[in-house]
C-alpha positions as MATLAB code, in Angstrom:
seq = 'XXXXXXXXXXXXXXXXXXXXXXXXXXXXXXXXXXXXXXXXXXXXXXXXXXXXXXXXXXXXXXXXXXXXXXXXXXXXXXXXXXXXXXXXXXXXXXXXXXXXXXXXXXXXXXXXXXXXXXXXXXXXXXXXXXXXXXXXXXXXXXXXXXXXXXXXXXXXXXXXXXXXXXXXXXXXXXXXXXXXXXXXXXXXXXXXXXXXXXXXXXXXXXXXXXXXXXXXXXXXXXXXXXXXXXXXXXXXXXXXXXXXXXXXXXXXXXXXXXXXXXXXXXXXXXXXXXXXXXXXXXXXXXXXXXXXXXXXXXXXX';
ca = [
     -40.678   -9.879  -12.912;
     -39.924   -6.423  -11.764;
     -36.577   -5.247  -11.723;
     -35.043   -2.868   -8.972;
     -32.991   -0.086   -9.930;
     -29.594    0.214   -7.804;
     -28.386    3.348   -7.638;
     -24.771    4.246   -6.537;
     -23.868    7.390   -4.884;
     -20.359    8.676   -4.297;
     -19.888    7.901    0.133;
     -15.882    7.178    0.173;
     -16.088    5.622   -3.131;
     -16.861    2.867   -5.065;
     -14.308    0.661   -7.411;
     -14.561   -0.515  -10.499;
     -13.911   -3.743   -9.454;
     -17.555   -3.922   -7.343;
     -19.335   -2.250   -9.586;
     -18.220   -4.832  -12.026;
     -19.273   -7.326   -9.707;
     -22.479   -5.754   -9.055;
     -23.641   -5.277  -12.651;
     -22.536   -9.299  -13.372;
     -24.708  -10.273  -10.831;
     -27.848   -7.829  -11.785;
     -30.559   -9.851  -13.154;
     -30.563   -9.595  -17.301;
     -26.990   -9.331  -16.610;
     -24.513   -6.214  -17.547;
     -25.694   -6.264  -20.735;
     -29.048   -5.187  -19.836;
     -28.250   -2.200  -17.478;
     -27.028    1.033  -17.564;
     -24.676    3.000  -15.832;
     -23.870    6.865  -15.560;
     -22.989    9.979  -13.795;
     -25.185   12.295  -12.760;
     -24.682   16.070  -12.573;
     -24.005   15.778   -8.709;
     -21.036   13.552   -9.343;
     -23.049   10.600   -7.925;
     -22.641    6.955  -10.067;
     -25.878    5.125  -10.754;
     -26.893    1.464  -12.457;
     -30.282    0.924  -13.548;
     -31.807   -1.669  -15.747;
     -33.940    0.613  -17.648;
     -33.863    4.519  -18.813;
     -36.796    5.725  -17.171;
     -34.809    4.570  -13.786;
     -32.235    7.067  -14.248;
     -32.622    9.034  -10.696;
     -31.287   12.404  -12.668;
     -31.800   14.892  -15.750;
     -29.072   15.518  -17.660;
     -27.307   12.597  -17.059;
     -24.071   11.153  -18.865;
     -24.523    7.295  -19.743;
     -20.766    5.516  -19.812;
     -19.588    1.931  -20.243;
     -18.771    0.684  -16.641;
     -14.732    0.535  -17.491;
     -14.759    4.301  -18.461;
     -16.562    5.599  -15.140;
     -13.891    8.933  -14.536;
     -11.726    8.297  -11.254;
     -12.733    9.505   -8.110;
     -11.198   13.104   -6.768;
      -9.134   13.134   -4.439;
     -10.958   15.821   -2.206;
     -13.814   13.458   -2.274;
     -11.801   10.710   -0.024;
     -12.639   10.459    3.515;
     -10.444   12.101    6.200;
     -10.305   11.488    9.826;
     -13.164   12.811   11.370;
     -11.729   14.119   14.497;
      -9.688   16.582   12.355;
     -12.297   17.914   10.561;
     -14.082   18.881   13.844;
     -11.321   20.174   14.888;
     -10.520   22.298   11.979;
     -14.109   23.166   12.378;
     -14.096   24.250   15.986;
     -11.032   26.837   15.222;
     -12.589   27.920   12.284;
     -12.848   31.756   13.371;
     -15.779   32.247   11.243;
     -17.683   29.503   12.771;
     -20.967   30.996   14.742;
     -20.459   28.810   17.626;
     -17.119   30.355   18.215;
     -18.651   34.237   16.586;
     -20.860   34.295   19.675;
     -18.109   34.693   22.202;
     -16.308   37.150   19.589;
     -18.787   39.561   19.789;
     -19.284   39.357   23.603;
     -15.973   39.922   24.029;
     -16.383   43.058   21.998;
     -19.324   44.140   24.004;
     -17.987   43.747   27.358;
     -14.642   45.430   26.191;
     -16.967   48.331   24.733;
     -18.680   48.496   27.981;
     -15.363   48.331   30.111;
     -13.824   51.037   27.900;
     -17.349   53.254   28.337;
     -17.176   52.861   32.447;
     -13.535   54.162   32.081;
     -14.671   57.064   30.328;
     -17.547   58.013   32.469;
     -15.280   57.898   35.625;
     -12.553   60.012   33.991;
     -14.735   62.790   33.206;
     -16.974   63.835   36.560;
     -20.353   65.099   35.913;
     -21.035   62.155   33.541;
     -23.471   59.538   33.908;
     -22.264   56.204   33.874;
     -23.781   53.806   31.111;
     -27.104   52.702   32.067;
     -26.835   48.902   32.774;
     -28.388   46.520   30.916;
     -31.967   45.049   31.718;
     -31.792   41.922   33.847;
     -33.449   40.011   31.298;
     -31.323   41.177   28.534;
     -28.395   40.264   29.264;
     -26.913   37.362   27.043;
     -27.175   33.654   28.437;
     -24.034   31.861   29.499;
     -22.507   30.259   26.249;
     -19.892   27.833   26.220;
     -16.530   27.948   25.109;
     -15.391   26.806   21.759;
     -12.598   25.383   23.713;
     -13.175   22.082   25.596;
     -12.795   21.793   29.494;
     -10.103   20.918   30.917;
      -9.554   21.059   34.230;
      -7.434   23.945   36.401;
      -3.814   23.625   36.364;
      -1.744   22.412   39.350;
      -0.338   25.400   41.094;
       3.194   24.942   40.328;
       2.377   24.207   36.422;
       4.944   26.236   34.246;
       8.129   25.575   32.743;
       9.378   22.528   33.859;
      13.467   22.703   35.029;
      14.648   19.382   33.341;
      18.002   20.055   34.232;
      19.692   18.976   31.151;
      23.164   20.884   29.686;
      23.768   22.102   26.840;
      25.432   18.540   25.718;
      22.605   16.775   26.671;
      20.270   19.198   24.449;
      22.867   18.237   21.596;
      22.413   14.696   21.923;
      19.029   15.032   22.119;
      18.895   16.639   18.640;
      21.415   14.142   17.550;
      18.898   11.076   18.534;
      16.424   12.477   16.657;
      18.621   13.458   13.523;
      19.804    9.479   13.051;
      16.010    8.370   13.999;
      15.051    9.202   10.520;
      17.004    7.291    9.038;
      15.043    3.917   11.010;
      11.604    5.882   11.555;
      11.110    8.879    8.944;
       9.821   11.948   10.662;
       9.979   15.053    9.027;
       9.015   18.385    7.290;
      10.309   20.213    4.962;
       9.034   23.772    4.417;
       9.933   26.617    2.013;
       9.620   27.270   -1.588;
      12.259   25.873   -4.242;
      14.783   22.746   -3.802;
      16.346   23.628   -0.322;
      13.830   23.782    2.127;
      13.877   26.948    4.453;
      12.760   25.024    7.502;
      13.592   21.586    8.824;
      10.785   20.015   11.094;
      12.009   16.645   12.513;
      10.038   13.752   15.241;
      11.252   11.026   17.181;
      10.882    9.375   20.352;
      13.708    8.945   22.631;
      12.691    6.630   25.473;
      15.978    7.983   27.739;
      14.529   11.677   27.808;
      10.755    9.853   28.309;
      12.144    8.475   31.128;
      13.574   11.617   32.633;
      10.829   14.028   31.589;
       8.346   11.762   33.723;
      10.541   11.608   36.879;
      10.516   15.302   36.551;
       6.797   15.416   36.402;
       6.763   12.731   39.269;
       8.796   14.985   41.260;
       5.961   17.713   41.488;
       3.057   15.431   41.872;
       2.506   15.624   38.109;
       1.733   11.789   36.350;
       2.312   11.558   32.416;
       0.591    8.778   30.932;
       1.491    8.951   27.106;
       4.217    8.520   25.333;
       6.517   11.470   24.585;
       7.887   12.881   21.349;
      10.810   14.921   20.483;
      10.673   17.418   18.014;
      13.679   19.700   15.908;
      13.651   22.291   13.889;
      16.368   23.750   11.742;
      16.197   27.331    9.956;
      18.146   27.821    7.021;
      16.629   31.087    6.171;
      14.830   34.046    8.366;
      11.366   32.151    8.718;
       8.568   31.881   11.357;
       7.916   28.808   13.363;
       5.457   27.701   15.661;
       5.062   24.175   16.918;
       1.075   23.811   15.882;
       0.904   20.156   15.518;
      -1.610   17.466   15.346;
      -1.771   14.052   15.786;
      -4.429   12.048   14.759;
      -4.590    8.244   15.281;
      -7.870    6.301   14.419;
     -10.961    8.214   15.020;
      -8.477   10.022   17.939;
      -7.151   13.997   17.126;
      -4.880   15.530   20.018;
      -3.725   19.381   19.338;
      -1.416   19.682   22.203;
      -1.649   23.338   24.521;
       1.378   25.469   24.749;
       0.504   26.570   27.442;
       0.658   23.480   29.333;
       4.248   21.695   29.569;
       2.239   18.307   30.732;
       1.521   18.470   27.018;
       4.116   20.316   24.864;
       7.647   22.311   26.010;
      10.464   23.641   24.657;
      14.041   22.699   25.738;
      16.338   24.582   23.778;
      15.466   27.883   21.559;
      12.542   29.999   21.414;
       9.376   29.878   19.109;
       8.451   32.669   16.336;
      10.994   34.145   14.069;
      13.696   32.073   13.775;
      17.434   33.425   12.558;
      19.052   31.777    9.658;
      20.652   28.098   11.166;
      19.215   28.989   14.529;
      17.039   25.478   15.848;
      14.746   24.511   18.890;
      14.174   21.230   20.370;
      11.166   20.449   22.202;
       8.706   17.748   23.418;
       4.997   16.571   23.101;
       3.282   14.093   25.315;
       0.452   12.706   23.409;
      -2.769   10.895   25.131;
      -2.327    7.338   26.354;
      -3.970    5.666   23.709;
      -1.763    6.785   20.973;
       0.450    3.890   19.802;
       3.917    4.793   18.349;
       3.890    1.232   16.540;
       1.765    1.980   14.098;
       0.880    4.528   11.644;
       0.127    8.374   13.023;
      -0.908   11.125   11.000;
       1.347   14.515   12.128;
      -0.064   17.912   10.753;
       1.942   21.222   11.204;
      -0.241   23.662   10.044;
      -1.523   22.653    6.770;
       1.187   19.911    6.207;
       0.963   16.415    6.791;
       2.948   13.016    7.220;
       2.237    9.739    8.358;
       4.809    7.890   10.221;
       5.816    4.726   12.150;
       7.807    5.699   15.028;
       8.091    2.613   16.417;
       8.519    0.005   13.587;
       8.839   -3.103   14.996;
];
């Protein structure tokens, strides 16, 4: 009877427990197989040597197959395409770099010509060689209502405080937060919670200019204890979902008290994100600022 050779590569992972389970139910039994690692890092079982699918490979006893590294477990995918698609050294996004530098060369080159008379202008470019449309690394969104800006949510500077104080005592039912800095006291305090009183106002303000919000909203703190910089370059990924809200656009992320960039030492700004619809606050959400992440419950029922 001929005997199949099963090989196992590394794809998110495989326990000991299966491959146990595997080899017991191989026909000859685990006695008659063999397992190993290949130079790749792949796993394989095989009933007989000449199977191995590698050179140089490293027999071991199922129980002693090495762990798995951790930078070979699967991440969300939507946040590796979107690390991808700001990657500034991407070529989809190098494309638009460098016609940005040619039409800025060309700008600066017209200036010239028509400062100094007697000059001739640049010769244009060939009708055929100019470069063909290319999209933006960016995805579409549509244009912004006309009175999109900073939205007036009328709140004092009590209300601000009790804002911050909601989501100080949220952690302590939903854990939220960031700690950043070097050493045993952070140097910056990065704190999330929802608050469904300033949901409720922030979409009757929207409301009131024709604006809908859909999602639910987040608060956000931060707390300097030390000069340091601080942007609010968040994340959220939920699922297969990733949302990087726009600064630009308060229907997505706004600031209600403080400023954003270098912070004084115990300065603080509170702010807000509204995340897409399908985002739910009752369970688990990955948060990234910058390079750091947590995963929280925001709603725990």
């Amino acid at each position: 009877m001929r005997r199949s050779r099963i090989p196992f590569r590394r794809r998110g992972g495989v326990s000991l427990a299966a491959l146990g389970a595997l080899l017991a139910g191989a026909p000859g039994g685990a006695e008659a197989s063999i397992t190993g690692v290949c130079p790749d890092g792949s796993f394989f079982v095989v009933q007989r040597a000449e199977s191995i699918p590698c050179s140089g490979a490293k027999q071991v006893e199922p129980g002693d197959l090495p762990p798995l590294k951790p930078q070979m477990l699967p991440r969300p995918y939507a946040w590796e395409v979107f690390n991808q698609q700001q990657d500034p050294n991407n070529p989809y996004n190098l494309i638009d770099a460098a016609r940005q530098v040619r039409e800025a060369r060309a700008a600066e080159a017209a200036g010239a010509a028509l400062r100094e008379p007697g000059t001739p202008a640049p010769p244009a470019p060939p009708s055929g060689a100019s470069s063909p449309p290319v999209a933006s690394s960016q995805p579409a969104r549509p244009a912004p209502a006309q009175d999109a800006g900073p939205v007036d949510l009328g709140l004092s500077d009590q209300d601000a405080r009790d804002l911050a104080l909601i989501v100080e005592l949220s952690q302590q039912r939903a854990p939220a937060a960031f700690a950043l800095g070097s050493g045993d006291a952070p140097t910056l305090s990065v704190r999330v919670a929802p608050s469904s009183a300033f949901e409720a106002r922030l979409r009757e303000a929207f409301a009131q200019r024709g604006r809908g919000l859909s999602g639910p909203v987040l608060l956000f703190s931060a707390r300097a204890a030390a000069p340091v910089s601080f942007h609010p370059n968040f994340t959220f990924v939920q699922g297969h979902q990733a949302f990087h809200p726009d600064p630009e656009d308060p229907a997505q992320l706004g600031l209600i008290r403080g400023g954003v960039g270098e912070l004084a030492r115990d300065s603080d700004v509170l702010g807000y994100v509204v995340l897409p619809e399908q985002v739910q606050l009752a369970q688990p959400l990955d948060i990234y600022l910058d390079d750091r992440q947590i995963t929280a419950t925001l709603r725990p029922q």
